[in-house]
């Protein structure tokens, strides 16, 4: 357990620790991006890096985001960071963003919006400068607050592991030091910094935890922050173990593509629940890079669907991930979308089961043993004929013909559109569903081909529900 040090020893220990970390992970003459807000934490970090650079040459790029939230105070932060970067001879980049407007547009809290904007800016600079690492000034108090926030919202072991000192191109060299220690260093070394008045606003959740909850806990355990911070490493080790076991399961029992992961249900159901949850987290992370938007309730919903193992059942996790159950397999799918303004004649595989967004709307597919008694609105039901067969969608081609169910003979698709009074401008986004031989199975949600009638075959029935966008 770390003991409280005298002020002079704090300065020496802080400089030695950061110097050791930087010289170990960052080669001489490498480039680093350092996020600097103008507050004491990041101003101390910039000062430390400037000192290290004297003996260990590096290109240091100071990155500042003006969130445009505090009027002249935000401008003073920007000016302070710019001036100190110039004094230290460091390169300087600034981005000004209306975070409040962005948060409303993206339906995020101000804190979430600011974090997303900063992260995006830092990683753009990392690519622009070919930087080796991004450095931020997160400290021990930040970690404790984050752990408590995650605990309160019902996070998993991963949330309780708090902030990682090193992760995904980022280093947080101050993570083992308390805010008080950084203030002591700033005072001793005369490091200039600005105080953010909004840090005292307890209407902000993190500030409420910092100014009210933690002081109450410290009345019971004065060493709470040290103890809880140390526990983050313990939880981190548990999370690493679970992640290793989860990825091992995915390698053995799942088929992975860039947009789909298909897992065998029987071995999944035989695992301890904690490992099952970690597998869901790992699958989500494979698709989206992190689990920030994945809640414990959503994980439980997915596991409930898997435990029941009912073919045709499905669950959507917003627009981020879907889970469908069919014939002993769990189909996880990242939402697909198109950049084109309309469908083209290039065939696109339909996920079976799953969902696919296309320019005219969205297609959801499900498996059934037989045609449901109550058919879904805007859905057609076709035979897959063989469970290994694949279906595709494309736009209509000149000369396309099919045999409409319930009618004699064949008909041109274009004539069918005319009979159905489908506007010419709408026809390009009617999905033509075809098989592997490019034979028409169905014309959108309007009519199936006679040869795909599920009553003719003893094979899985595919429900194809087409949700069209109304202009």
Tab-separated table of C-alpha atoms in Angstrom:
chain	number	residue	atom	x	y	z
A	1	UNK	CA	0.000	0.000	0.000
A	2	UNK	CA	1.359	3.420	-0.926
A	3	UNK	CA	2.203	5.656	2.050
A	4	UNK	CA	1.768	9.423	2.184
A	5	UNK	CA	5.097	11.064	1.287
A	6	UNK	CA	6.482	14.484	2.187
A	7	UNK	CA	6.030	17.098	-0.547
A	8	UNK	CA	9.640	17.004	-1.746
A	9	UNK	CA	9.586	13.203	-1.926
A	10	UNK	CA	6.297	13.305	-3.833
A	11	UNK	CA	7.963	15.480	-6.491
A	12	UNK	CA	10.940	13.144	-6.803
A	13	UNK	CA	8.780	9.999	-6.871
A	14	UNK	CA	6.390	11.486	-9.433
A	15	UNK	CA	9.218	12.523	-11.749
A	16	UNK	CA	11.015	9.196	-11.385
A	17	UNK	CA	7.860	7.145	-12.005
A	18	UNK	CA	6.794	9.034	-15.120
A	19	UNK	CA	10.356	9.147	-16.452
A	20	UNK	CA	10.728	5.388	-15.987
A	21	UNK	CA	7.448	4.665	-17.748
A	22	UNK	CA	8.050	6.996	-20.692
A	23	UNK	CA	11.622	5.869	-21.347
A	24	UNK	CA	10.522	2.230	-21.118
A	25	UNK	CA	7.572	2.431	-23.519
A	26	UNK	CA	8.613	5.281	-25.823
A	27	UNK	CA	11.733	5.071	-27.937
A	28	UNK	CA	13.937	8.094	-28.451
A	29	UNK	CA	12.728	10.435	-31.225
A	30	UNK	CA	9.264	8.877	-31.206
A	31	UNK	CA	6.122	11.025	-31.393
A	32	UNK	CA	3.599	11.356	-28.577
A	33	UNK	CA	0.188	13.041	-28.427
A	34	UNK	CA	-0.582	14.465	-24.974
A	35	UNK	CA	-4.082	15.649	-24.076
A	36	UNK	CA	-3.917	18.922	-22.119
A	37	UNK	CA	-7.028	20.674	-20.810
A	38	UNK	CA	-5.420	23.441	-18.780
A	39	UNK	CA	-6.280	21.837	-15.427
A	40	UNK	CA	-3.655	20.850	-12.894
A	41	UNK	CA	-3.454	17.168	-13.899
A	42	UNK	CA	-2.644	17.676	-17.568
A	43	UNK	CA	-0.465	20.753	-16.972
A	44	UNK	CA	1.659	18.687	-14.580
A	45	UNK	CA	1.896	15.915	-17.180
A	46	UNK	CA	2.989	18.377	-19.882
A	47	UNK	CA	5.645	19.799	-17.531
A	48	UNK	CA	6.954	16.310	-16.700
A	49	UNK	CA	7.165	15.363	-20.380
A	50	UNK	CA	9.025	18.583	-21.145
A	51	UNK	CA	11.618	17.676	-18.480
A	52	UNK	CA	11.958	14.089	-19.728
A	53	UNK	CA	12.414	15.349	-23.292
A	54	UNK	CA	15.620	17.108	-22.247
A	55	UNK	CA	17.325	13.719	-21.708
A	56	UNK	CA	15.123	11.501	-23.895
A	57	UNK	CA	14.410	13.343	-27.182
A	58	UNK	CA	10.796	13.017	-28.393
A	59	UNK	CA	8.304	14.893	-30.540
A	60	UNK	CA	5.519	15.930	-28.163
A	61	UNK	CA	2.282	17.233	-29.671
A	62	UNK	CA	0.013	19.035	-27.211
A	63	UNK	CA	-3.671	18.424	-28.060
A	64	UNK	CA	-6.342	20.699	-26.582
A	65	UNK	CA	-10.120	20.579	-27.087
A	66	UNK	CA	-12.127	23.751	-26.446
A	67	UNK	CA	-15.574	22.383	-25.568
A	68	UNK	CA	-17.185	25.849	-25.919
A	69	UNK	CA	-19.133	25.261	-22.705
A	70	UNK	CA	-17.735	27.903	-20.340
A	71	UNK	CA	-17.416	31.021	-22.476
A	72	UNK	CA	-14.319	33.098	-21.670
A	73	UNK	CA	-13.140	30.510	-19.121
A	74	UNK	CA	-12.778	27.938	-21.906
A	75	UNK	CA	-10.895	30.482	-24.023
A	76	UNK	CA	-8.531	31.160	-21.089
A	77	UNK	CA	-7.813	27.419	-20.831
A	78	UNK	CA	-6.996	27.316	-24.529
A	79	UNK	CA	-4.712	30.335	-24.267
A	80	UNK	CA	-2.866	28.948	-21.208
A	81	UNK	CA	-2.191	25.621	-22.927
A	82	UNK	CA	-1.052	27.380	-26.106
A	83	UNK	CA	1.313	29.687	-24.204
A	84	UNK	CA	2.898	26.895	-22.148
A	85	UNK	CA	3.321	24.709	-25.234
A	86	UNK	CA	5.168	27.606	-26.896
A	87	UNK	CA	7.349	28.193	-23.795
A	88	UNK	CA	8.253	24.499	-23.695
A	89	UNK	CA	8.826	24.418	-27.462
A	90	UNK	CA	6.133	21.795	-28.060
A	91	UNK	CA	3.873	21.460	-31.078
A	92	UNK	CA	0.276	22.451	-30.420
A	93	UNK	CA	-3.067	21.421	-31.928
A	94	UNK	CA	-6.514	22.698	-30.916
A	95	UNK	CA	-10.046	21.668	-31.833
A	96	UNK	CA	-13.088	23.781	-30.991
A	97	UNK	CA	-16.354	21.862	-30.780
A	98	UNK	CA	-19.821	22.834	-29.516
A	99	UNK	CA	-20.083	19.868	-27.160
A	100	UNK	CA	-23.573	20.797	-25.917
A	101	UNK	CA	-24.992	20.749	-29.462
A	102	UNK	CA	-23.148	17.495	-30.215
A	103	UNK	CA	-24.494	15.863	-27.033
A	104	UNK	CA	-28.087	16.735	-27.981
A	105	UNK	CA	-27.595	15.528	-31.542
A	106	UNK	CA	-26.086	12.213	-30.385
A	107	UNK	CA	-28.354	11.886	-27.305
A	108	UNK	CA	-25.376	11.685	-24.938
A	109	UNK	CA	-24.559	13.299	-21.637
A	110	UNK	CA	-22.177	16.273	-21.794
A	111	UNK	CA	-19.459	14.117	-20.208
A	112	UNK	CA	-19.936	11.285	-22.731
A	113	UNK	CA	-19.997	13.716	-25.661
A	114	UNK	CA	-16.821	15.457	-24.489
A	115	UNK	CA	-15.034	12.144	-24.003
A	116	UNK	CA	-16.000	10.939	-27.492
A	117	UNK	CA	-14.861	14.180	-29.115
A	118	UNK	CA	-11.525	14.209	-27.281
A	119	UNK	CA	-10.833	10.568	-28.074
A	120	UNK	CA	-11.634	11.040	-31.763
A	121	UNK	CA	-9.416	14.157	-31.949
A	122	UNK	CA	-6.489	12.475	-30.195
A	123	UNK	CA	-6.594	9.413	-32.432
A	124	UNK	CA	-6.807	11.555	-35.573
A	125	UNK	CA	-3.672	13.365	-34.434
A	126	UNK	CA	-1.997	10.048	-33.626
A	127	UNK	CA	-2.508	8.969	-37.221
A	128	UNK	CA	-1.583	12.395	-38.630
A	129	UNK	CA	1.741	12.542	-36.771
A	130	UNK	CA	2.467	8.812	-36.854
A	131	UNK	CA	2.595	8.961	-33.065
A	132	UNK	CA	3.459	5.923	-30.977
A	133	UNK	CA	1.223	6.737	-28.011
A	134	UNK	CA	-1.505	9.053	-26.724
A	135	UNK	CA	-0.912	10.239	-23.146
A	136	UNK	CA	-3.655	11.460	-20.818
A	137	UNK	CA	-3.482	12.734	-17.244
A	138	UNK	CA	-5.941	10.401	-15.518
A	139	UNK	CA	-4.971	9.916	-11.872
A	140	UNK	CA	-5.923	7.726	-8.908
A	141	UNK	CA	-8.976	9.812	-7.926
A	142	UNK	CA	-10.319	9.575	-11.512
A	143	UNK	CA	-9.958	5.801	-11.334
A	144	UNK	CA	-11.815	5.515	-8.014
A	145	UNK	CA	-14.648	7.718	-9.305
A	146	UNK	CA	-14.913	5.671	-12.485
A	147	UNK	CA	-15.035	2.402	-10.527
A	148	UNK	CA	-17.798	3.759	-8.284
A	149	UNK	CA	-19.802	5.027	-11.273
A	150	UNK	CA	-19.521	1.611	-12.917
A	151	UNK	CA	-20.451	-0.171	-9.687
A	152	UNK	CA	-23.536	2.020	-9.240
A	153	UNK	CA	-24.760	1.372	-12.795
A	154	UNK	CA	-24.371	-2.400	-12.314
A	155	UNK	CA	-21.229	-2.950	-14.342
A	156	UNK	CA	-19.396	-6.257	-14.699
A	157	UNK	CA	-15.915	-7.160	-13.472
A	158	UNK	CA	-14.528	-5.184	-16.418
A	159	UNK	CA	-16.133	-1.990	-15.139
A	160	UNK	CA	-14.731	-2.586	-11.663
A	161	UNK	CA	-11.238	-2.872	-13.131
A	162	UNK	CA	-11.490	0.877	-13.695
A	163	UNK	CA	-9.144	2.805	-15.959
A	164	UNK	CA	-6.237	0.881	-17.483
A	165	UNK	CA	-2.766	2.383	-17.204
A	166	UNK	CA	-1.977	1.144	-20.730
A	167	UNK	CA	-4.632	0.254	-23.303
A	168	UNK	CA	-5.173	0.503	-27.049
A	169	UNK	CA	-2.477	3.017	-27.894
A	170	UNK	CA	-2.910	5.084	-24.728
A	171	UNK	CA	-0.707	5.523	-21.640
A	172	UNK	CA	-1.867	7.133	-18.381
A	173	UNK	CA	1.404	7.767	-16.501
A	174	UNK	CA	-0.216	9.536	-13.506
A	175	UNK	CA	-2.730	6.818	-12.683
A	176	UNK	CA	-1.004	5.721	-9.464
A	177	UNK	CA	-0.886	9.252	-8.050
A	178	UNK	CA	-3.572	11.077	-6.063
A	179	UNK	CA	-4.959	14.459	-7.064
A	180	UNK	CA	-3.439	15.943	-3.896
A	181	UNK	CA	-0.004	14.735	-4.965
A	182	UNK	CA	-0.367	16.481	-8.333
A	183	UNK	CA	-1.438	19.684	-6.572
A	184	UNK	CA	1.628	19.455	-4.306
A	185	UNK	CA	3.874	19.008	-7.353
A	186	UNK	CA	2.271	21.939	-9.185
A	187	UNK	CA	2.761	24.185	-6.148
A	188	UNK	CA	6.383	23.115	-5.622
A	189	UNK	CA	7.331	23.462	-9.312
A	190	UNK	CA	5.156	26.550	-9.939
A	191	UNK	CA	3.187	24.849	-12.702
A	192	UNK	CA	0.424	27.220	-13.881
A	193	UNK	CA	-3.094	25.804	-14.259
A	194	UNK	CA	-6.738	26.870	-14.314
A	195	UNK	CA	-9.553	25.671	-12.063
A	196	UNK	CA	-12.703	24.474	-13.854
A	197	UNK	CA	-15.632	25.935	-11.916
A	198	UNK	CA	-17.961	23.209	-13.237
A	199	UNK	CA	-15.958	20.610	-11.267
A	200	UNK	CA	-17.908	21.772	-8.193
A	201	UNK	CA	-21.327	21.318	-9.815
A	202	UNK	CA	-22.879	18.295	-8.062
A	203	UNK	CA	-25.631	18.143	-10.661
A	204	UNK	CA	-22.944	16.339	-12.688
A	205	UNK	CA	-22.856	12.701	-11.600
A	206	UNK	CA	-19.078	12.388	-11.316
A	207	UNK	CA	-18.900	15.545	-9.192
A	208	UNK	CA	-21.639	14.231	-6.913
A	209	UNK	CA	-19.573	11.083	-6.328
A	210	UNK	CA	-16.397	13.121	-5.808
A	211	UNK	CA	-17.752	15.756	-3.412
A	212	UNK	CA	-20.476	13.896	-1.519
A	213	UNK	CA	-20.325	10.102	-1.834
A	214	UNK	CA	-16.576	9.562	-1.413
A	215	UNK	CA	-16.255	11.869	1.639
A	216	UNK	CA	-19.086	9.909	3.296
A	217	UNK	CA	-17.295	6.603	2.624
A	218	UNK	CA	-14.024	8.037	3.929
A	219	UNK	CA	-15.712	8.687	7.274
A	220	UNK	CA	-15.994	4.903	7.561
A	221	UNK	CA	-12.650	4.063	5.903
A	222	UNK	CA	-10.218	6.998	5.673
A	223	UNK	CA	-7.975	4.940	3.377
A	224	UNK	CA	-10.840	4.068	1.018
A	225	UNK	CA	-9.419	5.638	-2.153
A	226	UNK	CA	-6.075	3.856	-1.813
A	227	UNK	CA	-7.748	0.524	-1.054
A	228	UNK	CA	-10.314	0.773	-3.835
A	229	UNK	CA	-7.701	1.867	-6.372
A	230	UNK	CA	-5.557	-1.160	-5.489
A	231	UNK	CA	-8.581	-3.420	-6.003
A	232	UNK	CA	-8.874	-2.197	-9.585
A	233	UNK	CA	-5.742	-4.188	-10.456
A	234	UNK	CA	-7.244	-7.318	-8.868
A	235	UNK	CA	-10.456	-6.922	-10.874
A	236	UNK	CA	-8.369	-6.227	-13.958
A	237	UNK	CA	-6.554	-9.540	-13.560
A	238	UNK	CA	-9.881	-11.380	-13.244
A	239	UNK	CA	-11.161	-9.623	-16.371
A	240	UNK	CA	-8.010	-10.596	-18.297
A	241	UNK	CA	-8.504	-14.233	-17.327
A	242	UNK	CA	-12.182	-14.210	-18.328
A	243	UNK	CA	-11.370	-12.498	-21.624
A	244	UNK	CA	-8.697	-15.109	-22.390
A	245	UNK	CA	-11.168	-17.960	-21.708
A	246	UNK	CA	-13.906	-16.216	-23.709
A	247	UNK	CA	-11.669	-15.757	-26.772
A	248	UNK	CA	-10.545	-19.385	-26.462
A	249	UNK	CA	-14.206	-20.469	-26.561
A	250	UNK	CA	-14.893	-18.245	-29.599
A	251	UNK	CA	-11.920	-19.779	-31.433
A	252	UNK	CA	-13.119	-23.320	-30.707
A	253	UNK	CA	-16.898	-23.110	-31.013
A	254	UNK	CA	-17.731	-20.057	-33.145
A	255	UNK	CA	-17.403	-19.062	-36.795
A	256	UNK	CA	-16.242	-15.466	-37.139
A	257	UNK	CA	-16.632	-13.083	-40.106
A	258	UNK	CA	-16.336	-9.265	-40.132
A	259	UNK	CA	-20.109	-8.912	-39.602
A	260	UNK	CA	-21.274	-12.233	-38.118
A	261	UNK	CA	-20.303	-14.588	-35.311
A	262	UNK	CA	-22.116	-17.921	-35.126
A	263	UNK	CA	-21.680	-19.978	-31.938
A	264	UNK	CA	-22.772	-23.487	-30.979
A	265	UNK	CA	-25.321	-23.240	-28.182
A	266	UNK	CA	-24.742	-26.564	-26.376
A	267	UNK	CA	-21.148	-25.869	-25.264
A	268	UNK	CA	-22.083	-22.254	-24.488
A	269	UNK	CA	-24.908	-23.327	-22.165
A	270	UNK	CA	-22.537	-25.667	-20.346
A	271	UNK	CA	-20.306	-22.836	-19.114
A	272	UNK	CA	-20.426	-20.940	-15.831
A	273	UNK	CA	-22.677	-17.851	-16.154
A	274	UNK	CA	-19.755	-15.481	-15.498
A	275	UNK	CA	-17.876	-16.879	-18.500
A	276	UNK	CA	-21.045	-16.757	-20.638
A	277	UNK	CA	-21.304	-13.041	-19.884
A	278	UNK	CA	-17.668	-12.525	-20.787
A	279	UNK	CA	-18.239	-14.253	-24.152
A	280	UNK	CA	-21.104	-11.853	-24.960
A	281	UNK	CA	-18.854	-8.935	-23.983
A	282	UNK	CA	-16.018	-10.239	-26.144
A	283	UNK	CA	-18.286	-10.694	-29.172
A	284	UNK	CA	-19.605	-7.146	-28.756
A	285	UNK	CA	-16.047	-5.863	-28.427
A	286	UNK	CA	-14.938	-7.701	-31.587
A	287	UNK	CA	-17.582	-5.794	-33.550
A	288	UNK	CA	-17.454	-2.390	-31.857
A	289	UNK	CA	-14.023	-2.050	-30.248
A	290	UNK	CA	-15.301	-1.550	-26.703
A	291	UNK	CA	-18.192	-2.478	-24.401
A	292	UNK	CA	-19.016	1.082	-23.322
A	293	UNK	CA	-22.585	0.898	-24.666
A	294	UNK	CA	-23.266	-2.653	-23.452
A	295	UNK	CA	-25.191	-2.884	-20.180
A	296	UNK	CA	-25.569	-5.795	-17.767
A	297	UNK	CA	-29.326	-5.964	-18.517
A	298	UNK	CA	-28.626	-6.376	-22.232
A	299	UNK	CA	-26.201	-9.217	-21.540
A	300	UNK	CA	-28.819	-10.954	-19.369
A	301	UNK	CA	-31.420	-10.575	-22.151
A	302	UNK	CA	-29.075	-12.284	-24.607
A	303	UNK	CA	-28.283	-15.110	-22.181
A	304	UNK	CA	-31.988	-15.630	-21.485
A	305	UNK	CA	-32.615	-16.034	-25.226
A	306	UNK	CA	-29.754	-18.547	-25.499
A	307	UNK	CA	-30.935	-20.567	-22.477
A	308	UNK	CA	-34.411	-21.036	-23.994
A	309	UNK	CA	-32.888	-22.079	-27.358
A	310	UNK	CA	-36.107	-21.483	-29.288
A	311	UNK	CA	-35.580	-21.458	-33.050
A	312	UNK	CA	-36.833	-18.198	-34.561
A	313	UNK	CA	-36.367	-16.130	-31.398
A	314	UNK	CA	-34.290	-12.974	-31.681
A	315	UNK	CA	-33.173	-9.902	-29.805
A	316	UNK	CA	-31.890	-6.575	-31.079
A	317	UNK	CA	-29.411	-4.509	-29.096
A	318	UNK	CA	-30.329	-1.115	-30.529
A	319	UNK	CA	-28.788	-0.851	-33.976
A	320	UNK	CA	-25.491	-2.257	-32.746
A	321	UNK	CA	-25.954	-6.025	-32.482
A	322	UNK	CA	-28.606	-8.659	-33.040
A	323	UNK	CA	-28.894	-12.214	-31.728
A	324	UNK	CA	-30.987	-14.865	-33.437
A	325	UNK	CA	-31.440	-18.499	-32.423
A	326	UNK	CA	-31.851	-21.252	-34.991
A	327	UNK	CA	-31.240	-25.003	-34.953
A	328	UNK	CA	-28.793	-25.143	-32.075
A	329	UNK	CA	-26.802	-22.078	-33.048
A	330	UNK	CA	-26.646	-18.491	-31.798
A	331	UNK	CA	-26.201	-15.972	-34.594
A	332	UNK	CA	-24.639	-12.673	-33.503
A	333	UNK	CA	-24.684	-10.035	-36.195
A	334	UNK	CA	-23.276	-6.554	-36.447
A	335	UNK	CA	-25.802	-4.300	-38.155
A	336	UNK	CA	-25.074	-3.977	-41.862
A	337	UNK	CA	-25.707	-0.866	-43.928
A	338	UNK	CA	-25.086	0.497	-47.420
A	339	UNK	CA	-23.380	3.617	-48.655
A	340	UNK	CA	-25.204	3.558	-52.013
A	341	UNK	CA	-28.364	5.696	-52.419
A	342	UNK	CA	-30.283	2.658	-53.745
A	343	UNK	CA	-29.986	-1.056	-54.382
A	344	UNK	CA	-27.790	-2.199	-57.249
A	345	UNK	CA	-27.688	-5.363	-59.353
A	346	UNK	CA	-24.775	-6.604	-57.261
A	347	UNK	CA	-26.082	-9.396	-55.025
A	348	UNK	CA	-25.827	-9.034	-51.239
A	349	UNK	CA	-26.110	-12.089	-48.997
A	350	UNK	CA	-29.063	-12.112	-46.616
A	351	UNK	CA	-28.158	-13.099	-43.051
A	352	UNK	CA	-30.135	-16.231	-42.141
A	353	UNK	CA	-31.338	-15.475	-39.537
A	354	UNK	CA	-30.536	-11.831	-38.837
A	355	UNK	CA	-31.124	-8.350	-40.159
A	356	UNK	CA	-29.826	-6.219	-42.993
A	357	UNK	CA	-30.285	-2.475	-43.516
A	358	UNK	CA	-30.472	-1.391	-47.155
A	359	UNK	CA	-31.158	1.987	-48.806
A	360	UNK	CA	-34.920	1.406	-48.954
A	361	UNK	CA	-35.358	0.040	-45.445
A	362	UNK	CA	-34.514	-3.037	-43.456
A	363	UNK	CA	-34.908	-6.803	-43.880
A	364	UNK	CA	-35.292	-9.136	-40.908
A	365	UNK	CA	-35.121	-12.906	-41.468
A	366	UNK	CA	-36.228	-15.668	-39.106
A	367	UNK	CA	-36.449	-19.463	-39.278
A	368	UNK	CA	-39.655	-21.412	-38.588
A	369	UNK	CA	-40.489	-25.107	-38.686
A	370	UNK	CA	-43.691	-24.248	-40.564
A	371	UNK	CA	-45.577	-21.162	-41.689
A	372	UNK	CA	-46.819	-19.332	-38.568
A	373	UNK	CA	-50.579	-19.206	-38.072
A	374	UNK	CA	-50.322	-15.455	-37.660
A	375	UNK	CA	-48.165	-14.054	-40.461
A	376	UNK	CA	-46.185	-10.915	-39.788
A	377	UNK	CA	-47.075	-7.693	-41.564
A	378	UNK	CA	-44.913	-6.977	-44.642
A	379	UNK	CA	-43.434	-10.479	-44.549
A	380	UNK	CA	-43.217	-13.311	-47.061
A	381	UNK	CA	-42.533	-16.973	-46.256
A	382	UNK	CA	-40.369	-19.096	-48.520
A	383	UNK	CA	-38.754	-22.518	-48.487
A	384	UNK	CA	-34.998	-22.685	-48.184
A	385	UNK	CA	-35.240	-26.183	-49.753
A	386	UNK	CA	-31.847	-27.038	-48.226
A	387	UNK	CA	-30.634	-25.679	-44.851
A	388	UNK	CA	-27.217	-24.990	-46.435
A	389	UNK	CA	-28.679	-22.773	-49.173
A	390	UNK	CA	-28.147	-19.015	-49.176
A	391	UNK	CA	-30.465	-16.191	-50.229
A	392	UNK	CA	-29.451	-12.825	-51.677
A	393	UNK	CA	-30.989	-9.470	-52.561
A	394	UNK	CA	-30.395	-7.201	-55.521
A	395	UNK	CA	-32.279	-4.639	-57.584
A	396	UNK	CA	-34.465	-5.619	-60.503
A	397	UNK	CA	-32.751	-6.475	-63.800
A	398	UNK	CA	-34.090	-5.913	-67.285
A	399	UNK	CA	-35.854	-9.101	-68.400
A	400	UNK	CA	-36.360	-10.486	-64.874
A	401	UNK	CA	-39.210	-13.029	-64.826
A	402	UNK	CA	-40.783	-15.138	-62.118
A	403	UNK	CA	-43.783	-17.403	-61.509
A	404	UNK	CA	-46.013	-15.499	-59.083
A	405	UNK	CA	-47.622	-17.808	-56.510
A	406	UNK	CA	-51.375	-18.013	-57.066
A	407	UNK	CA	-51.109	-17.153	-60.768
A	408	UNK	CA	-50.689	-19.210	-63.927
A	409	UNK	CA	-47.521	-18.959	-65.991
A	410	UNK	CA	-44.647	-16.507	-65.647
A	411	UNK	CA	-44.583	-12.745	-65.580
A	412	UNK	CA	-41.994	-10.028	-66.108
A	413	UNK	CA	-41.131	-8.318	-62.867
A	414	UNK	CA	-41.512	-4.915	-64.540
A	415	UNK	CA	-45.066	-5.859	-65.599
A	416	UNK	CA	-45.757	-7.046	-62.071
A	417	UNK	CA	-44.665	-3.628	-60.777
A	418	UNK	CA	-47.037	-1.937	-63.217
A	419	UNK	CA	-49.948	-4.167	-62.135
A	420	UNK	CA	-49.194	-3.387	-58.473
A	421	UNK	CA	-49.018	0.348	-59.284
A	422	UNK	CA	-45.521	0.636	-57.804
A	423	UNK	CA	-44.030	3.973	-58.789
A	424	UNK	CA	-41.073	3.871	-61.161
A	425	UNK	CA	-38.837	5.763	-58.712
A	426	UNK	CA	-39.693	3.244	-55.949
A	427	UNK	CA	-38.945	0.123	-57.975
A	428	UNK	CA	-35.151	0.463	-57.697
A	429	UNK	CA	-35.381	-0.135	-53.948
A	430	UNK	CA	-37.720	-3.127	-54.020
A	431	UNK	CA	-35.396	-5.987	-52.998
A	432	UNK	CA	-35.471	-8.867	-55.466
A	433	UNK	CA	-34.746	-11.970	-53.385
A	434	UNK	CA	-32.836	-14.624	-55.318
A	435	UNK	CA	-31.157	-17.965	-54.684
A	436	UNK	CA	-27.609	-19.057	-55.468
A	437	UNK	CA	-28.509	-19.545	-59.149
A	438	UNK	CA	-29.991	-16.022	-59.307
A	439	UNK	CA	-33.489	-17.527	-59.612
A	440	UNK	CA	-36.139	-15.227	-58.132
A	441	UNK	CA	-37.515	-16.441	-54.800
A	442	UNK	CA	-39.654	-13.395	-54.022
A	443	UNK	CA	-40.283	-9.880	-55.275
A	444	UNK	CA	-39.939	-7.782	-52.184
A	445	UNK	CA	-42.809	-8.176	-49.742
A	446	UNK	CA	-45.301	-8.453	-52.588
A	447	UNK	CA	-45.220	-12.020	-53.958
A	448	UNK	CA	-43.148	-15.197	-53.704
A	449	UNK	CA	-42.231	-17.372	-56.654
A	450	UNK	CA	-44.372	-20.487	-57.019
A	451	UNK	CA	-41.268	-22.687	-56.817
A	452	UNK	CA	-40.427	-21.334	-53.351
A	453	UNK	CA	-43.799	-22.125	-51.791
A	454	UNK	CA	-42.928	-23.651	-48.373
A	455	UNK	CA	-45.958	-25.959	-48.506
A	456	UNK	CA	-44.213	-27.915	-51.276
A	457	UNK	CA	-41.152	-28.908	-49.254
A	458	UNK	CA	-40.222	-30.472	-45.930
A	459	UNK	CA	-37.553	-27.918	-45.165
A	460	UNK	CA	-37.019	-24.849	-42.975
A	461	UNK	CA	-39.372	-21.947	-43.614
A	462	UNK	CA	-37.697	-18.560	-43.874
A	463	UNK	CA	-39.700	-15.522	-42.835
A	464	UNK	CA	-38.505	-12.430	-44.718
A	465	UNK	CA	-39.921	-9.259	-43.191
A	466	UNK	CA	-39.285	-6.093	-45.186
A	467	UNK	CA	-39.626	-2.796	-43.362
A	468	UNK	CA	-39.603	-0.061	-45.955
A	469	UNK	CA	-38.758	3.580	-45.331
A	470	UNK	CA	-41.650	5.850	-46.115
A	471	UNK	CA	-40.529	8.906	-48.049
